[in-house]
Short mmCIF file of C-alpha atoms (C1' of nucleotides) in Angstrom, two decimals:
data_model
loop_
_atom_site.label_atom_id
_atom_site.label_comp_id
_atom_site.label_asym_id
_atom_site.label_seq_id
_atom_site.Cartn_x
_atom_site.Cartn_y
_atom_site.Cartn_z
CA MET A 30 113.71 148.40 95.12
CA GLY A 31 114.18 144.75 96.15
CA VAL A 32 115.26 141.76 94.06
CA THR A 33 113.23 138.46 93.79
CA GLN A 34 115.03 135.29 94.34
CA MET A 35 114.06 131.67 94.49
CA PHE A 36 115.46 128.78 96.42
CA ASP A 37 114.91 125.15 96.65
CA LYS A 38 114.31 122.87 99.75
CA GLU A 39 117.27 122.97 102.17
CA GLU A 40 119.01 125.64 100.10
CA GLU A 41 120.91 128.27 102.25
CA ILE A 42 119.87 131.84 101.89
CA PHE A 43 122.59 133.01 104.17
CA ALA A 44 124.85 131.51 106.81
CA GLU A 45 125.65 132.45 110.40
CA GLY A 46 128.72 134.88 110.24
CA ASP A 47 128.00 136.02 106.69
CA ARG A 48 128.31 139.76 106.10
CA ALA A 49 124.73 141.05 106.19
CA THR A 50 124.50 142.80 102.99
CA CYS A 51 120.82 141.99 102.50
CA PHE A 52 117.64 141.45 104.41
CA TYR A 53 114.71 139.64 103.14
CA LYS A 54 110.94 139.23 102.92
CA VAL A 55 109.18 135.90 102.28
CA VAL A 56 106.89 135.98 99.23
CA SER A 57 105.95 132.31 99.20
CA GLY A 58 107.04 129.23 101.04
CA ALA A 59 108.83 129.09 104.50
CA ILE A 60 112.31 129.84 105.86
CA ARG A 61 113.96 128.71 109.03
CA THR A 62 116.54 130.81 110.85
CA SER A 63 118.81 129.04 113.35
CA LYS A 64 122.05 129.09 115.40
CA LEU A 65 124.43 126.20 116.04
CA LEU A 66 126.67 125.52 118.94
CA SER A 67 130.07 123.99 118.13
CA ASP A 68 128.96 120.49 119.13
CA GLY A 69 126.00 120.58 116.71
CA ARG A 70 123.11 121.46 119.02
CA ARG A 71 120.85 123.73 117.12
CA GLN A 72 118.17 126.21 118.09
CA ILE A 73 115.73 127.47 115.51
CA ASP A 74 114.91 131.00 116.15
CA ALA A 75 111.85 131.26 114.09
CA PHE A 76 109.87 129.92 111.04
CA HIS A 77 109.08 132.77 108.59
CA LEU A 78 106.04 132.67 106.47
CA PRO A 79 104.83 134.75 103.56
CA GLY A 80 105.02 138.33 104.40
CA ASP A 81 107.62 138.04 107.23
CA PHE A 82 110.93 139.78 107.17
CA PHE A 83 114.13 138.11 108.28
CA GLY A 84 117.77 138.61 108.23
CA ILE A 85 117.58 142.27 109.56
CA GLU A 86 120.81 143.11 111.36
CA LEU A 87 122.29 146.28 112.78
CA GLY A 88 125.76 144.63 113.07
CA ARG A 89 127.69 143.87 109.99
CA GLU A 90 127.21 140.05 110.28
CA HIS A 91 124.20 137.76 110.18
CA ARG A 92 123.77 135.98 113.60
CA PHE A 93 121.74 133.19 112.11
CA SER A 94 121.67 130.99 109.13
CA ALA A 95 118.66 130.99 107.04
CA GLU A 96 117.48 127.98 104.94
CA ALA A 97 114.45 127.20 102.76
CA LEU A 98 112.08 124.61 104.02
CA GLY A 99 110.72 123.88 100.63
CA LYS A 100 110.68 125.86 97.31
CA VAL A 101 110.44 129.55 98.37
CA THR A 102 110.52 132.96 96.66
CA VAL A 103 111.89 135.97 98.61
CA VAL A 104 112.71 139.43 97.93
CA ALA A 105 116.07 140.66 98.93
CA TYR A 106 116.73 144.34 100.03
CA ARG A 107 120.06 146.01 100.24
CA ARG A 108 121.12 146.68 103.79
CA GLY A 109 121.38 150.35 102.89
CA ALA A 110 117.69 150.59 103.38
CA LEU A 111 118.36 150.21 107.11
CA GLU A 112 121.14 152.65 107.54
CA ALA A 113 118.67 155.58 107.97
CA LEU A 114 117.18 153.79 110.99
CA ASN A 115 119.93 153.45 113.48
CA SER A 116 121.92 156.46 112.21
CA GLY A 117 123.57 157.34 115.66
CA SER A 118 122.86 160.56 116.96
CA ASP A 119 119.14 161.28 117.01
CA PHE A 120 116.86 159.93 119.60
CA SER A 121 114.69 157.70 117.42
CA GLY A 122 117.97 156.01 116.19
CA GLN A 123 118.79 155.34 119.87
CA ILE A 124 115.41 153.63 120.35
CA VAL A 125 115.80 151.55 117.28
CA SER A 126 119.25 150.65 118.40
CA ALA A 127 117.82 149.70 121.75
CA MET A 128 115.16 147.53 120.31
CA MET A 129 117.61 145.70 118.20
CA HIS A 130 119.81 145.03 121.32
CA SER A 131 116.74 143.71 123.02
CA LEU A 132 116.25 141.32 120.00
CA GLU A 133 119.77 140.27 120.06
CA ARG A 134 119.64 139.43 123.61
CA ALA A 135 116.34 137.71 123.37
CA GLN A 136 117.51 135.58 120.40
CA SER A 137 120.65 134.56 122.08
CA HIS A 138 118.71 133.79 125.34
CA MET A 139 116.51 131.26 123.39
CA MET A 140 119.66 129.24 122.65
CA LEU A 141 120.48 129.16 126.30
CA LEU A 142 116.85 128.15 127.30
CA GLY A 143 116.21 125.74 124.46
CA ARG A 144 119.62 123.89 124.26
CA LYS A 145 121.95 124.42 127.19
CA CYS A 146 122.36 122.44 130.32
CA ALA A 147 122.31 124.14 133.76
CA THR A 148 126.09 124.61 134.05
CA GLU A 149 126.15 126.15 130.76
CA ARG A 150 123.32 128.58 131.50
CA ILE A 151 125.01 129.65 134.61
CA ALA A 152 128.29 130.11 132.92
CA GLU A 153 126.77 132.26 130.20
CA PHE A 154 124.74 134.16 132.62
CA LEU A 155 127.82 135.10 134.72
CA LEU A 156 130.09 136.05 131.58
CA ASN A 157 127.22 138.20 130.37
CA LEU A 158 126.94 140.16 133.65
CA ALA A 159 130.53 140.48 133.87
CA GLU A 160 130.77 141.98 130.57
CA ARG A 161 127.99 144.42 131.04
CA LEU A 162 129.36 145.37 134.34
CA ASP A 163 133.04 145.42 132.95
CA ASP A 164 134.17 143.70 136.06
CA ASP A 165 134.99 140.14 137.03
CA HIS A 166 133.82 140.98 140.50
CA ILE A 167 130.11 140.68 140.25
CA ASP A 168 127.70 142.16 142.96
CA LEU A 169 124.57 140.35 142.11
CA PRO A 170 121.71 142.78 142.02
CA MET A 171 119.18 140.07 141.93
CA SER A 172 118.17 137.09 144.13
CA ARG A 173 118.48 133.43 143.38
CA ILE A 174 114.83 133.21 142.37
CA ASP A 175 115.32 135.78 139.91
CA ILE A 176 118.42 134.22 138.38
CA ALA A 177 116.32 130.88 138.26
CA ASP A 178 113.37 132.44 136.54
CA HIS A 179 115.63 133.98 134.11
CA LEU A 180 117.67 130.90 133.27
CA GLY A 181 114.70 128.38 133.20
CA LEU A 182 115.86 126.72 136.35
CA THR A 183 115.03 126.35 140.05
CA ILE A 184 116.63 128.05 142.89
CA GLU A 185 118.06 124.76 144.10
CA THR A 186 119.64 124.01 140.81
CA VAL A 187 121.23 127.66 140.65
CA SER A 188 122.51 127.05 144.07
CA ARG A 189 123.99 123.86 143.50
CA THR A 190 125.67 124.78 140.20
CA LEU A 191 127.25 127.75 141.80
CA THR A 192 128.67 125.69 144.63
CA HIS A 193 129.85 123.12 142.07
CA LEU A 194 131.61 125.98 140.14
CA GLN A 195 133.25 127.22 143.37
CA ARG A 196 134.44 123.73 144.28
CA GLU A 197 136.24 123.68 140.80
CA GLY A 198 137.78 127.00 141.59
CA ILE A 199 136.21 128.61 138.64
CA ILE A 200 134.38 131.20 140.71
CA GLY A 201 134.63 132.56 144.33
CA PHE A 202 132.10 134.17 146.70
CA GLU A 203 132.25 137.19 148.95
CA GLU A 204 129.93 138.46 151.50
CA ARG A 205 126.90 136.28 152.15
CA ARG A 206 127.43 134.79 148.54
CA ARG A 207 125.85 137.90 147.00
CA THR A 208 129.16 138.65 145.32
CA ILE A 209 130.70 136.41 142.74
CA ILE A 210 134.28 136.56 141.45
CA LEU A 211 135.29 134.97 138.19
CA LYS A 212 138.37 133.28 138.93
CA ASN A 213 138.82 131.27 135.77
CA ARG A 214 137.24 132.97 132.83
CA PRO A 215 138.55 130.60 130.16
CA ALA A 216 136.77 127.70 131.81
CA LEU A 217 133.44 129.64 131.77
CA GLU A 218 134.06 130.67 128.10
CA ALA A 219 134.73 127.07 127.28
CA MET A 220 131.21 126.08 128.36
CA ASN A 221 129.77 129.00 126.45
CA ASP A 222 130.04 127.43 122.95
CA MET B 6 112.20 165.57 127.49
CA GLY B 7 112.03 162.60 129.93
CA VAL B 8 111.18 162.63 133.60
CA THR B 9 113.54 161.22 136.28
CA GLN B 10 111.74 158.82 138.69
CA MET B 11 112.95 156.79 141.68
CA PHE B 12 111.88 153.40 142.96
CA ASP B 13 112.63 151.26 145.89
CA LYS B 14 113.48 147.57 145.96
CA GLU B 15 110.50 145.44 144.61
CA GLU B 16 108.64 148.48 143.45
CA GLU B 17 106.71 147.94 140.33
CA ILE B 18 107.35 150.32 137.44
CA PHE B 19 104.56 149.02 135.26
CA ALA B 20 102.57 145.71 135.25
CA GLU B 21 101.84 143.09 132.38
CA GLY B 22 98.62 144.60 130.75
CA ASP B 23 99.11 148.25 131.82
CA ARG B 24 98.70 150.74 128.90
CA ALA B 25 102.12 151.41 127.57
CA THR B 26 102.05 155.24 128.06
CA CYS B 27 105.90 155.38 128.80
CA PHE B 28 109.08 153.65 128.10
CA TYR B 29 112.19 153.88 130.34
CA LYS B 30 115.82 154.13 130.57
CA VAL B 31 117.83 153.03 133.54
CA VAL B 32 120.13 155.59 135.08
CA SER B 33 121.22 153.66 138.18
CA GLY B 34 120.36 150.43 139.88
CA ALA B 35 118.75 147.36 138.10
CA ILE B 36 115.35 146.43 136.86
CA ARG B 37 113.81 143.07 135.86
CA THR B 38 111.22 142.58 133.25
CA SER B 39 109.05 139.37 133.50
CA LYS B 40 105.90 137.62 132.35
CA LEU B 41 103.74 135.19 134.41
CA LEU B 42 101.62 132.23 133.55
CA SER B 43 98.16 131.78 135.23
CA ASP B 44 99.72 129.16 137.74
CA GLY B 45 102.63 131.59 138.79
CA ARG B 46 105.49 130.16 136.62
CA ARG B 47 107.49 133.32 135.73
CA GLN B 48 110.03 133.96 133.07
CA ILE B 49 112.30 136.97 133.42
CA ASP B 50 112.80 138.26 130.11
CA ALA B 51 115.85 140.37 131.07
CA PHE B 52 117.69 142.31 133.60
CA HIS B 53 118.32 146.00 132.76
CA LEU B 54 121.30 147.92 133.88
CA PRO B 55 122.22 151.62 133.61
CA GLY B 56 121.99 152.85 130.01
CA ASP B 57 119.47 150.30 128.98
CA PHE B 58 116.01 151.08 127.70
CA PHE B 59 113.00 148.99 128.69
CA GLY B 60 109.25 148.91 128.22
CA ILE B 61 109.34 149.85 124.53
CA GLU B 62 106.08 148.67 122.95
CA LEU B 63 104.51 149.12 119.60
CA GLY B 64 101.05 147.74 120.83
CA ARG B 65 99.16 149.75 123.38
CA GLU B 66 99.84 147.51 126.33
CA HIS B 67 103.02 146.41 128.22
CA ARG B 68 103.57 142.72 127.63
CA PHE B 69 105.91 142.47 130.75
CA SER B 70 105.83 143.77 134.23
CA ALA B 71 108.85 145.60 135.42
CA GLU B 72 110.19 145.83 139.14
CA ALA B 73 113.13 147.38 140.72
CA LEU B 74 115.81 145.07 142.11
CA GLY B 75 116.98 147.54 144.42
CA LYS B 76 116.88 151.27 144.69
CA VAL B 77 116.76 152.55 141.17
CA THR B 78 116.67 155.79 139.16
CA VAL B 79 115.09 155.89 135.71
CA VAL B 80 113.97 158.40 133.11
CA ALA B 81 110.50 157.99 131.78
CA TYR B 82 109.76 159.04 128.19
CA ARG B 83 106.25 159.59 126.88
CA ARG B 84 105.23 156.78 124.22
CA GLY B 85 104.85 159.73 121.69
CA ALA B 86 108.50 159.57 121.06
CA LEU B 87 107.85 156.34 119.41
CA GLU B 88 104.92 157.05 117.13
CA ALA B 89 107.41 158.61 114.57
CA LEU B 90 109.13 155.25 114.18
CA ASN B 91 106.48 152.81 113.12
CA SER B 92 104.11 155.30 111.35
CA GLY B 93 102.53 152.96 108.88
CA SER B 94 103.19 153.50 105.23
CA ASP B 95 106.80 154.21 104.59
CA PHE B 96 109.27 151.49 104.34
CA SER B 97 111.51 152.09 107.20
CA GLY B 98 108.37 152.00 109.43
CA GLN B 99 107.56 148.57 107.93
CA ILE B 100 111.00 147.51 109.00
CA VAL B 101 110.79 148.77 112.56
CA SER B 102 107.44 147.05 112.77
CA ALA B 103 108.88 143.98 111.56
CA MET B 104 111.86 144.12 114.12
CA MET B 105 109.18 144.64 116.78
CA HIS B 106 107.30 141.65 115.80
CA SER B 107 110.46 139.50 115.83
CA LEU B 108 111.12 140.85 119.30
CA GLU B 109 107.63 139.87 120.53
CA ARG B 110 107.81 136.60 118.98
CA ALA B 111 111.32 135.98 120.61
CA GLN B 112 110.18 137.18 124.01
CA SER B 113 107.03 135.00 124.15
CA HIS B 114 109.29 132.08 122.87
CA MET B 115 111.45 132.44 125.95
CA MET B 116 108.57 131.79 128.10
CA LEU B 117 107.88 128.56 126.15
CA LEU B 118 111.42 127.45 126.34
CA GLY B 119 112.13 128.34 129.96
CA ARG B 120 108.81 127.40 131.55
CA LYS B 121 106.62 125.11 129.74
CA CYS B 122 106.42 121.37 129.50
CA ALA B 123 106.65 119.31 126.24
CA THR B 124 102.83 119.17 125.70
CA GLU B 125 102.34 122.94 126.32
CA ARG B 126 105.14 123.63 123.80
CA ILE B 127 103.47 121.71 121.23
CA ALA B 128 100.21 123.15 121.86
CA GLU B 129 101.51 126.71 121.63
CA PHE B 130 103.32 125.89 118.55
CA LEU B 131 100.29 124.48 116.79
CA LEU B 132 98.06 127.32 117.83
CA ASN B 133 100.54 129.67 116.65
CA LEU B 134 100.94 128.07 113.30
CA ALA B 135 97.17 127.89 112.82
CA GLU B 136 96.87 131.59 113.40
CA ARG B 137 99.47 132.62 111.09
CA LEU B 138 98.23 130.30 108.36
CA ASP B 139 94.52 131.33 109.38
CA ASP B 140 93.58 127.69 109.13
CA ASP B 141 92.94 124.77 111.49
CA HIS B 142 94.29 122.59 108.83
CA ILE B 143 98.14 122.85 109.20
CA ASP B 144 100.28 121.49 106.31
CA LEU B 145 103.59 121.39 108.27
CA PRO B 146 106.34 122.91 106.10
CA MET B 147 108.91 121.77 108.51
CA SER B 148 110.29 118.39 109.60
CA ARG B 149 110.02 116.93 113.05
CA ILE B 150 113.71 117.77 113.66
CA ASP B 151 112.94 121.36 112.89
CA ILE B 152 110.02 121.40 115.28
CA ALA B 153 112.12 119.73 117.97
CA ASP B 154 115.01 122.24 117.41
CA HIS B 155 112.50 125.19 117.60
CA LEU B 156 110.74 124.05 120.86
CA GLY B 157 113.84 122.76 122.64
CA LEU B 158 112.81 119.20 122.42
CA THR B 159 113.88 116.04 120.67
CA ILE B 160 112.12 114.51 117.66
CA GLU B 161 111.07 111.48 119.80
CA THR B 162 109.34 113.75 122.32
CA VAL B 163 107.75 115.83 119.52
CA SER B 164 106.48 112.49 117.97
CA ARG B 165 105.19 111.00 121.19
CA THR B 166 103.47 114.27 122.15
CA LEU B 167 101.68 114.45 118.85
CA THR B 168 100.55 110.93 119.07
CA HIS B 169 99.27 111.46 122.48
CA LEU B 170 97.31 114.58 121.46
CA GLN B 171 95.81 112.44 118.67
CA ARG B 172 94.73 109.77 121.10
CA GLU B 173 92.99 112.47 123.11
CA GLY B 174 91.05 113.51 120.01
CA ILE B 175 92.50 116.97 120.24
CA ILE B 176 94.43 116.73 116.87
CA GLY B 177 93.97 114.65 113.77
CA PHE B 178 96.42 113.61 111.05
CA GLU B 179 96.34 113.70 107.33
CA GLU B 180 98.73 112.18 104.71
CA ARG B 181 101.65 110.74 106.11
CA ARG B 182 101.35 112.71 109.38
CA ARG B 183 102.68 115.87 107.64
CA THR B 184 99.25 117.66 107.97
CA ILE B 185 97.66 118.26 111.40
CA ILE B 186 94.07 119.10 111.91
CA LEU B 187 93.06 121.05 115.11
CA LYS B 188 89.94 119.22 116.30
CA ASN B 189 89.72 120.85 119.81
CA ARG B 190 91.09 124.25 119.86
CA PRO B 191 89.74 125.08 123.27
CA ALA B 192 91.67 122.12 124.83
CA LEU B 193 94.94 123.46 123.19
CA GLU B 194 94.19 126.98 124.25
CA ALA B 195 93.64 125.74 127.90
CA MET B 196 97.22 124.48 127.83
CA ASN B 197 98.63 127.74 126.68
CA ASP B 198 98.31 129.71 129.69
"C1'" DC C 28 112.11 95.76 94.76
"C1'" DG C 29 115.62 97.42 97.66
"C1'" DT C 30 117.59 101.40 99.96
"C1'" DC C 31 117.27 105.40 102.51
"C1'" DA C 32 115.08 109.36 105.07
"C1'" DT C 33 111.70 110.39 108.15
"C1'" DC C 34 108.96 109.21 111.73
"C1'" DT C 35 107.05 106.31 115.52
"C1'" DT C 36 107.22 103.30 119.37
"C1'" DG C 37 109.52 101.06 123.32
"C1'" DA C 38 113.03 100.46 127.16
"C1'" DT C 39 116.18 102.61 130.06
"C1'" DT C 40 118.89 106.46 131.93
"C1'" DA C 41 119.85 111.07 133.70
"C1'" DC C 42 119.40 115.73 134.55
"C1'" DG C 43 117.02 118.91 137.05
"C1'" DC C 44 112.68 119.23 139.91
"C1'" DT C 45 110.20 118.47 144.06
"C1'" DC C 46 110.05 118.02 148.76
"C1'" DA C 47 112.15 118.53 152.99
"C1'" DA C 48 115.54 119.89 156.39
"C1'" DG C 49 119.08 122.82 157.97
"C1'" DC C 50 122.16 127.03 157.79
"C1'" DT C 51 123.35 132.12 157.82
"C1'" DC C 52 122.34 136.45 158.12
"C1'" DC C 53 119.07 139.97 159.56
"C1'" DG C 54 115.85 142.82 162.05
"C1'" DT C 55 112.85 142.98 166.21
"C1'" DG C 56 111.41 142.82 170.74
"C1'" DG C 57 111.68 141.18 175.45
"C1'" DC D 15 122.31 141.64 175.11
"C1'" DC D 16 120.29 137.78 173.70
"C1'" DA D 17 116.09 135.22 172.11
"C1'" DC D 18 113.16 134.67 168.43
"C1'" DG D 19 111.49 134.51 163.90
"C1'" DG D 20 111.67 134.97 159.10
"C1'" DA D 21 113.81 135.51 154.53
"C1'" DG D 22 117.19 133.91 151.57
"C1'" DC D 23 120.15 130.30 150.44
"C1'" DT D 24 122.20 125.72 150.59
"C1'" DT D 25 122.16 120.83 150.82
"C1'" DG D 26 120.09 116.21 150.69
"C1'" DA D 27 116.96 112.37 149.17
"C1'" DG D 28 113.83 110.51 145.91
"C1'" DC D 29 111.12 111.27 141.83
"C1'" DG D 30 109.51 112.43 137.18
"C1'" DT D 31 109.88 114.35 132.57
"C1'" DA D 32 112.11 114.25 128.75
"C1'" DA D 33 116.71 112.56 126.77
"C1'" DT D 34 119.03 108.70 124.97
"C1'" DC D 35 119.64 104.30 122.96
"C1'" DA D 36 117.57 100.93 120.06
"C1'" DA D 37 114.20 98.85 116.83
"C1'" DG D 38 110.65 98.93 113.92
"C1'" DA D 39 107.43 101.16 110.54
"C1'" DT D 40 106.10 104.02 106.63
"C1'" DG D 41 106.66 106.30 102.60
"C1'" DA D 42 109.68 108.31 98.70
"C1'" DC D 43 112.84 107.23 95.08
"C1'" DG D 44 116.02 105.23 92.15
#
DNA sequence: CGTCATCTTGATTACGCTCAAGCTCCGTGG
DNA sequence: CCACGGAGCTTGAGCGTAATCAAGATGACG
């Protein structure tokens, strides 16, 4: 169970978007896992040292690329070893699935916090909320301070950025600015990657 | 299985450091989970909407606090429902445990990226590496660019910050500045929270 | 020895933060 | 009913941290 593989410095173990047929454990050396934005900005999710697992996915694709930092030895496991975990119906499968969702959110939030500017952060935040609420008409359940502390900004910057998006006609407000309407989704999506 | 509970706006479901006796699922309303630094800087990990689980921990303590954003209904589950998951020896337990470690790392990295200044980021990074390598003598396996892309900085800032820490006598260099020695751990730890 | 990659150092710029004031919407009490 | 006060948010002015732009230094390698 598990196949030993070796890679040289800067060699790619898998790429963002590859089918996630395997996951891995570091035996020796070190690995980086990272994501790229279309303009080349990069966020390195984590460095993986001996004993660490990486490349675990519930979805069918790798959401990161993984490269060797030097000569490394890894063990590759078939994805099948995971299927038992999130197998739909039972409660513990639901929990594992919830953990994985938290992980995916946290990892994509790292790109936002590490590499995106204020406008891009707000755009991603709004699109994200709209998707989860399944509505372009967002009744914000949280205050500006909460938004700021989530996006790594200040309330002033959040406020200014929202005003700016409104002036551009990309969003609109309702009742005391606690409700936001997405008027130009494509414009927001264009900022998001 | 599971007990329904209700909370009002700003009520605390659990606090950072509380024993993690339960985890939760949102039924209606919204929850925020957050961490604080000693000086009051806050990072909101996530907002949880109906259907989302939160408060899942493998360790014995909650690493976040959770508060209601408005009136909410949640279902609380006894922690015992998790014990089956990470139960030590078998392989799938190991995987769940690895996922949880990734999640913990990602979540604490969000605080770094969202709320810490350059010096604090470098300090945390070095302490983290030293702990994982179990050695105050760190042979960096990665380049300055990799460090920068992990910490949400530029290589210039990484370089300047390292030089600055060296001038203060907090760290030292060896061979071509790819090896770093922690000379004053307490000083680094003081920056870390 | 020359070339290139990596890193450091310096000068200047810019984005978002801080500080400060003002606005809007509430609830409360006179 | 309106005056008052406070919370939450917006707007403005000025500043500071880290980014950008630009050399220069150091070490690796052919």
